[in-house]
Tab-separated table of C-alpha atoms and ligand atoms in Angstrom:
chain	number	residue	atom	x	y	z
A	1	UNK	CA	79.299	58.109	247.278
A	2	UNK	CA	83.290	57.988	247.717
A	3	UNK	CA	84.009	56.820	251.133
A	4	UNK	CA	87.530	57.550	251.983
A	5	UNK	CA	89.331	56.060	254.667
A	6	UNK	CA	92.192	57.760	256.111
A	7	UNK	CA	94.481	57.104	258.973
A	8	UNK	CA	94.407	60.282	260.483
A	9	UNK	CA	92.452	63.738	261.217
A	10	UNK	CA	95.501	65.399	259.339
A	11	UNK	CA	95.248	63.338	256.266
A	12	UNK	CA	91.380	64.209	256.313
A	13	UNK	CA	92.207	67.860	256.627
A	14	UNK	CA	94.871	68.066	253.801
A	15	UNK	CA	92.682	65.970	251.345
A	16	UNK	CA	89.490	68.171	252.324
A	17	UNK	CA	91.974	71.458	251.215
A	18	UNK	CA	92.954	69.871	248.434
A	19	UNK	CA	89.539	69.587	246.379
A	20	UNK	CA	88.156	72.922	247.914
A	21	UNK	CA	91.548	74.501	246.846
A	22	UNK	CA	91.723	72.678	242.966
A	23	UNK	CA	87.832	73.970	242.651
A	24	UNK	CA	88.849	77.862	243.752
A	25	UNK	CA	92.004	77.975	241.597
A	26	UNK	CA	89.863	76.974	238.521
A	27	UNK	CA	87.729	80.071	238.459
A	28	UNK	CA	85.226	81.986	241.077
A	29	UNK	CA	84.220	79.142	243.127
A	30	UNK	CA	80.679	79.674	245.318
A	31	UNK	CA	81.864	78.003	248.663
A	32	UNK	CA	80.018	76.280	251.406
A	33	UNK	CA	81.244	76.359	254.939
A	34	UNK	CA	79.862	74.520	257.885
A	35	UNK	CA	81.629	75.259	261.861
A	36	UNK	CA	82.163	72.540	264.271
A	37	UNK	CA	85.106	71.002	265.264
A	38	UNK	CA	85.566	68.892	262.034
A	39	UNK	CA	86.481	71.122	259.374
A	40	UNK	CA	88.952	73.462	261.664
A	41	UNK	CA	92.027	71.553	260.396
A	42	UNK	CA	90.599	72.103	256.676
A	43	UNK	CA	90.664	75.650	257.259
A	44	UNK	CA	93.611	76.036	259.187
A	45	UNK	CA	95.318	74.100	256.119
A	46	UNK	CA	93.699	76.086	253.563
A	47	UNK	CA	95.211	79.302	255.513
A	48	UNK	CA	98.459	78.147	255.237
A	49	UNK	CA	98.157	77.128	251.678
A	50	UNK	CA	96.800	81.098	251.372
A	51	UNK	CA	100.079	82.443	253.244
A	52	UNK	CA	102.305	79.937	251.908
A	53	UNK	CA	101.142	79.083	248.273
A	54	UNK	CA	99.415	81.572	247.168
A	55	UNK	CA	95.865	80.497	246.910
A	56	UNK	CA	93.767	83.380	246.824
A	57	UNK	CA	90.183	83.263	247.996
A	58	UNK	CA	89.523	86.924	246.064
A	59	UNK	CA	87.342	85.410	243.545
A	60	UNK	CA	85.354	83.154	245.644
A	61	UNK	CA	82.333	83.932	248.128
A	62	UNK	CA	81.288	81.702	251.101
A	63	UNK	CA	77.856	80.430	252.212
A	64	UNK	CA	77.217	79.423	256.261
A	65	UNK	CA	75.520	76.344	256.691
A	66	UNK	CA	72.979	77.293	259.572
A	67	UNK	CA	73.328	79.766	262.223
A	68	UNK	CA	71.898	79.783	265.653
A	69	UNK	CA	68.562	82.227	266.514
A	70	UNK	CA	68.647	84.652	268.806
A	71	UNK	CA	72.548	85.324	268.945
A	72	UNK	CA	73.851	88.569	266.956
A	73	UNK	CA	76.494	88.397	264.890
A	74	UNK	CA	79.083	90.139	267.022
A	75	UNK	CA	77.951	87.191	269.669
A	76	UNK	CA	81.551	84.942	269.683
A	77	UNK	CA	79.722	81.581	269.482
A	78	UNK	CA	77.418	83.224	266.384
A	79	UNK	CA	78.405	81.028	263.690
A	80	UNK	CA	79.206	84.026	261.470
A	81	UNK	CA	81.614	85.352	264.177
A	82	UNK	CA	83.155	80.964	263.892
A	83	UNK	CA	83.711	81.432	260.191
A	84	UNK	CA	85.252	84.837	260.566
A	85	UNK	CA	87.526	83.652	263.304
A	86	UNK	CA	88.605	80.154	262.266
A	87	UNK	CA	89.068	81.128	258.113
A	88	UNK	CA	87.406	84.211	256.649
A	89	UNK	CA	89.754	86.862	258.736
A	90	UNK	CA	92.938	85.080	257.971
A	91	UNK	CA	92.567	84.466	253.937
A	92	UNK	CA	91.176	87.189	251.396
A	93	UNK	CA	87.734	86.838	250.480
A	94	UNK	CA	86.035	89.978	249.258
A	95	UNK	CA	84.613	91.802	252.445
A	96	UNK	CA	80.975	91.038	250.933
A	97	UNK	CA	81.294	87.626	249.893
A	98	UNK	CA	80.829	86.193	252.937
A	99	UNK	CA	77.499	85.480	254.128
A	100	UNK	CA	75.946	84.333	256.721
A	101	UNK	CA	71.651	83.414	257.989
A	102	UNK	CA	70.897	86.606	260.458
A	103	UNK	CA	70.106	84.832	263.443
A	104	UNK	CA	68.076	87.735	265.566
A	105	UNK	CA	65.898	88.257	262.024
A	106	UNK	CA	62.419	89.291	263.213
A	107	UNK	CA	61.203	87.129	260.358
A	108	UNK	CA	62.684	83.745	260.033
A	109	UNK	CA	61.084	82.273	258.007
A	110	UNK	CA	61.914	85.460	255.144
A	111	UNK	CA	65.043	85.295	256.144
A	112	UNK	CA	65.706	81.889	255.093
A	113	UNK	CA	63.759	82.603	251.727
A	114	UNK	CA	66.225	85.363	251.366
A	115	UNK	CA	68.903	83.081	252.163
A	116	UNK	CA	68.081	80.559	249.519
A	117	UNK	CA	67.386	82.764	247.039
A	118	UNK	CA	70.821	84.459	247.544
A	119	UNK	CA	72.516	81.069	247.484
A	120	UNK	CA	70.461	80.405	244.054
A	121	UNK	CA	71.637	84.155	242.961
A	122	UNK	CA	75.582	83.350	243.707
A	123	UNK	CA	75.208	80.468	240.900
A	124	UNK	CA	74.757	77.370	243.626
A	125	UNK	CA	77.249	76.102	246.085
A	126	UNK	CA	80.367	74.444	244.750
A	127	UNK	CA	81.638	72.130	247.101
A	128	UNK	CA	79.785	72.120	250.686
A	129	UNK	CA	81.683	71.104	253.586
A	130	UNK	CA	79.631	69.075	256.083
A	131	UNK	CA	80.419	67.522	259.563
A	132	UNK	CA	77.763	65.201	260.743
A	133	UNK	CA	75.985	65.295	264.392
A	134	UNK	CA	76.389	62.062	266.676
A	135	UNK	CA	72.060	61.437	265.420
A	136	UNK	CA	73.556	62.313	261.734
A	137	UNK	CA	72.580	66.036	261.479
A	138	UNK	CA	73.792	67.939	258.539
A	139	UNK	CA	73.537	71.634	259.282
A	140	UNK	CA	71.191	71.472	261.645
A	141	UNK	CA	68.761	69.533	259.999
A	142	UNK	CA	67.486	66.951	263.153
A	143	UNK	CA	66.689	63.513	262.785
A	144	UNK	CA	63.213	63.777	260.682
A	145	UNK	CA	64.003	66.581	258.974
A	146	UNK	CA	62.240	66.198	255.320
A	147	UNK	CA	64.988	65.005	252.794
A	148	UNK	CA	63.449	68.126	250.467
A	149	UNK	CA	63.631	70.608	252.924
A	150	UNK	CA	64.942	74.394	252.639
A	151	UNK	CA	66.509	77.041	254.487
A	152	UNK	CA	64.257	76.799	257.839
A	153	UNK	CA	64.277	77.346	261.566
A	154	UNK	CA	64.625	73.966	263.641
A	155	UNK	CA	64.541	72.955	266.798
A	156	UNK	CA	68.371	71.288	267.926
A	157	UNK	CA	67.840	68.194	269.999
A	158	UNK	CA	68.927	68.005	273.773
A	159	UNK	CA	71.418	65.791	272.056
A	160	UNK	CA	72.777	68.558	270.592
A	161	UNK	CA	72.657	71.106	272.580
A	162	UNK	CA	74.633	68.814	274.818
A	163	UNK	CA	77.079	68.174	272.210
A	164	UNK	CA	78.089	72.050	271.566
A	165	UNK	CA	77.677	73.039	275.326
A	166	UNK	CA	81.526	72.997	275.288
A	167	UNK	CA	81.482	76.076	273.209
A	168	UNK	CA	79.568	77.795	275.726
A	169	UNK	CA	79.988	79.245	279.431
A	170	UNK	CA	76.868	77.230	280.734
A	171	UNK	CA	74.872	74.674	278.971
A	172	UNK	CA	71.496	76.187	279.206
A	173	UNK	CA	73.143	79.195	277.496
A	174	UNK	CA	73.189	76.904	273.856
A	175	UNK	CA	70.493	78.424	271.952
A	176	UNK	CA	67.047	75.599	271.017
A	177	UNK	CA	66.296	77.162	267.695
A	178	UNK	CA	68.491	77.598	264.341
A	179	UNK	CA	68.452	78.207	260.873
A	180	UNK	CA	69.675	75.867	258.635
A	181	UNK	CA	69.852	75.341	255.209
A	182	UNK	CA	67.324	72.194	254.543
A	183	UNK	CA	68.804	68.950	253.359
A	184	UNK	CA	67.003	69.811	249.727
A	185	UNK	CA	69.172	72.858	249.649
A	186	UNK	CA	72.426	71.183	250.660
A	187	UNK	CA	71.651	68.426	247.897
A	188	UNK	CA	71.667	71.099	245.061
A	189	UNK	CA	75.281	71.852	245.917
A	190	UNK	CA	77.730	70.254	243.217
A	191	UNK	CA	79.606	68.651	245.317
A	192	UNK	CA	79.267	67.817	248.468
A	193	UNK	CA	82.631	66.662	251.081
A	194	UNK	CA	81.275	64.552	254.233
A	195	UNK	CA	83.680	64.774	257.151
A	196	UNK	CA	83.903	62.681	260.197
A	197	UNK	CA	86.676	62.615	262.772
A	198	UNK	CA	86.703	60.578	265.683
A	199	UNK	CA	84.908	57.164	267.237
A	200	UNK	CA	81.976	59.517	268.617
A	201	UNK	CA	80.882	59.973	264.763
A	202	UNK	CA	81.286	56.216	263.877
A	203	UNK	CA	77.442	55.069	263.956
A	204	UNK	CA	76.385	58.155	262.578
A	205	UNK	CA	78.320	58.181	259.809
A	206	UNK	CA	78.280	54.092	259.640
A	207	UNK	CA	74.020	54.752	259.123
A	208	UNK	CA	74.791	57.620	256.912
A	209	UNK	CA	76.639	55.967	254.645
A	210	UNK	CA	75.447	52.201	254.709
A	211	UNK	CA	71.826	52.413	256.657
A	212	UNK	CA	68.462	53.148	254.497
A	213	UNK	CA	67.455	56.369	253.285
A	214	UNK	CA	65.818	57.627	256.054
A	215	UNK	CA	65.158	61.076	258.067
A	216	UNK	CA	66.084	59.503	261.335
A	217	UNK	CA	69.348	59.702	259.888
A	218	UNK	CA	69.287	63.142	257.768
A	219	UNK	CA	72.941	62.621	256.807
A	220	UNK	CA	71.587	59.356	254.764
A	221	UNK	CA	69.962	61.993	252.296
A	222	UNK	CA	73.561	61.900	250.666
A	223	UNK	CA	72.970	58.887	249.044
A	224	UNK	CA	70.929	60.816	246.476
A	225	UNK	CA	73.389	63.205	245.948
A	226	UNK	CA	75.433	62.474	242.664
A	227	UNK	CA	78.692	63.498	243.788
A	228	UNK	CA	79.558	62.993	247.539
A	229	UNK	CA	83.220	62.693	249.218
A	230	UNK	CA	83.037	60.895	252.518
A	231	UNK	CA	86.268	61.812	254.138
A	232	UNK	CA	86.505	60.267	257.261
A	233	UNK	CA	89.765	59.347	259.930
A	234	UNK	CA	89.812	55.120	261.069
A	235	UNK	CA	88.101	56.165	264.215
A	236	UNK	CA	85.098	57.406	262.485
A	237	UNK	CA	85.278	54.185	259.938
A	238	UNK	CA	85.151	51.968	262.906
A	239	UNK	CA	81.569	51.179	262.385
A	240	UNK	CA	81.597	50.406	258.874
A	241	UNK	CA	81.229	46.751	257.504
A	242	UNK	CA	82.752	47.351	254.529
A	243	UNK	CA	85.964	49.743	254.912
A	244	UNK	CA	87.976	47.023	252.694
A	245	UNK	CA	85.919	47.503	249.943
A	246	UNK	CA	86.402	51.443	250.287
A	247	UNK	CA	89.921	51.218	250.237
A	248	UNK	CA	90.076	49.077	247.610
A	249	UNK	CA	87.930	51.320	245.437
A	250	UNK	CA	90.534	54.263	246.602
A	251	UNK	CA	93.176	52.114	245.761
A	252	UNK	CA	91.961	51.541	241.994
A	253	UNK	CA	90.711	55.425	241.753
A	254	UNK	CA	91.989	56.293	238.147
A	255	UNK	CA	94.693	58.553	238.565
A	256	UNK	CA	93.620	60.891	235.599
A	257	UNK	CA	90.345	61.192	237.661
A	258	UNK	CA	90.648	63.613	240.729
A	259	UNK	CA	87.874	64.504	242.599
A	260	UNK	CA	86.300	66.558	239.759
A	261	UNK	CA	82.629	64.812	238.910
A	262	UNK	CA	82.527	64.247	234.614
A	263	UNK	CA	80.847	67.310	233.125
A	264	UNK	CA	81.033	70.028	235.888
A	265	UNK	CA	81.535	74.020	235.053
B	1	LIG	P1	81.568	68.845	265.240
B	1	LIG	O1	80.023	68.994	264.893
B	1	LIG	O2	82.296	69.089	263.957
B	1	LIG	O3	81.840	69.911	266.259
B	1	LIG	O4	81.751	67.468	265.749
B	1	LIG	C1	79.543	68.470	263.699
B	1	LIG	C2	78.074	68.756	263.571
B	1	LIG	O5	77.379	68.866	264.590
B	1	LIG	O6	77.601	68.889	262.431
């Protein structure tokens, strides 16, 4: 893993844009998206960079991290209808590259098979853009969640539930199940970008990132991923023993070397 400590939510955001925008201006990129509050500044920078600097999203298609059940897409707290609000509508992906879990599916279960098999049909995911839960979710992949899992319904945790009732009119109104790509889907991604924001993410992403393996903290699956970017502002570091080390790593990072992993597409 590369943990990067940053001062602030804005320098997370503009170095988040800057490896999802060098990996779509080097050739049709497969993109993952997750919603949340984390990655909004991401998107809102990538935007500008698409009105401002011309980076063009034509060649690219999006994957949704999870999605909850029971809300149709034309629902405004559907995640498709978060994607299409906070970045798809305002950049220029092809009107069919992005997709999205169908969350009122009368099959879930063959709609997440279809779901990874379209992922696997789109070439993989490029980079994946994850925020963790306060328990360490990833999608929505709960605490003992298997590390191989796949696409999948869940069950969220009152945790939560309580977490994104601010999205909603009344609490009970957050949906209990979703579909969410498994941790063993999001670890076949290339590359993946971990973002945390905030003191309310610090011992999450503090057992994430230096705790065991372990599902009671599915973010901790990482750790076997080869190529992870842990972007995260000093609030979220606050739990971390060993933030000097990180920056000093950051501070030695080749410059010739980017973000790019050796021998990628
Ligand atoms: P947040 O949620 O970005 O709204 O904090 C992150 C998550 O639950 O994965």
């Amino acid at each position: 893993m590369e943990i990067i400590v940053l001062p602030d939510t804005d320098q997370v955001a503009r170095t988040a844009a800057d490896i999802i925008e060098e990996r779509v201006r080097r050739g049709p990129a497969v993109v993952g998206l997750a919603t949340g509050s984390t990655p909004l500044g991401t998107y809102r920078e990538l935007i500008r960079r698409h009105r401002e600097e011309g980076l063009s999203f034509t060649d690219a298609h999006a994957f949704l991290l999870d999605e909850y059940v029971g809300l149709p897409a034309s629902h405004p707290e559907s995640y498709r209808s978060v994607i299409r609000r906070e970045i798809a509508d305002h950049v220029d992906f092809a009107s069919d590259a992005v997709h999205g879990l169908d969350g009122e599916a009368a099959d879930p279960a063959a709609e997440a098979a279809r779901y990874d098999a379209s992922i696997a049909a789109a070439g993989g995911i490029d980079v994946q853009i994850l925020g963790i839960g306060t328990d360490g979710h990833i999608g929505f992949n709960e605490p003992m969640s298997s590390l191989a899992s796949r696409t999948r319904i869940k069950t969220l945790t009152e945790q939560t539930r309580r977490d994104n009732a601010r999205f909603f009119a009344r609490p009970d109104d957050v949906p209990e199940h979703v579909l969410t790509q498994g941790l063993g889907t999001i670890l076949e991604a290339r590359h993946v970008l971990l973002l945390g924001l905030g003191e309310a993410k610090a011992g999450a992403v503090a057992a994430a990132v230096e705790g065991p393996v372990a599902a009671l903290c599915p973010a901790s699956a990482l750790q076997l991923h080869q190529h992870v970017t842990v972007l995260i502002d000093a609030a979220a570091a606050s739990e971390l023993e060993h933030t000097e080390y990180y920056q000093y790593t950051y501070g030695k990072k080749p410059a010739w070397q980017g973000f790019r992993a050796a021998r990628r597409r």
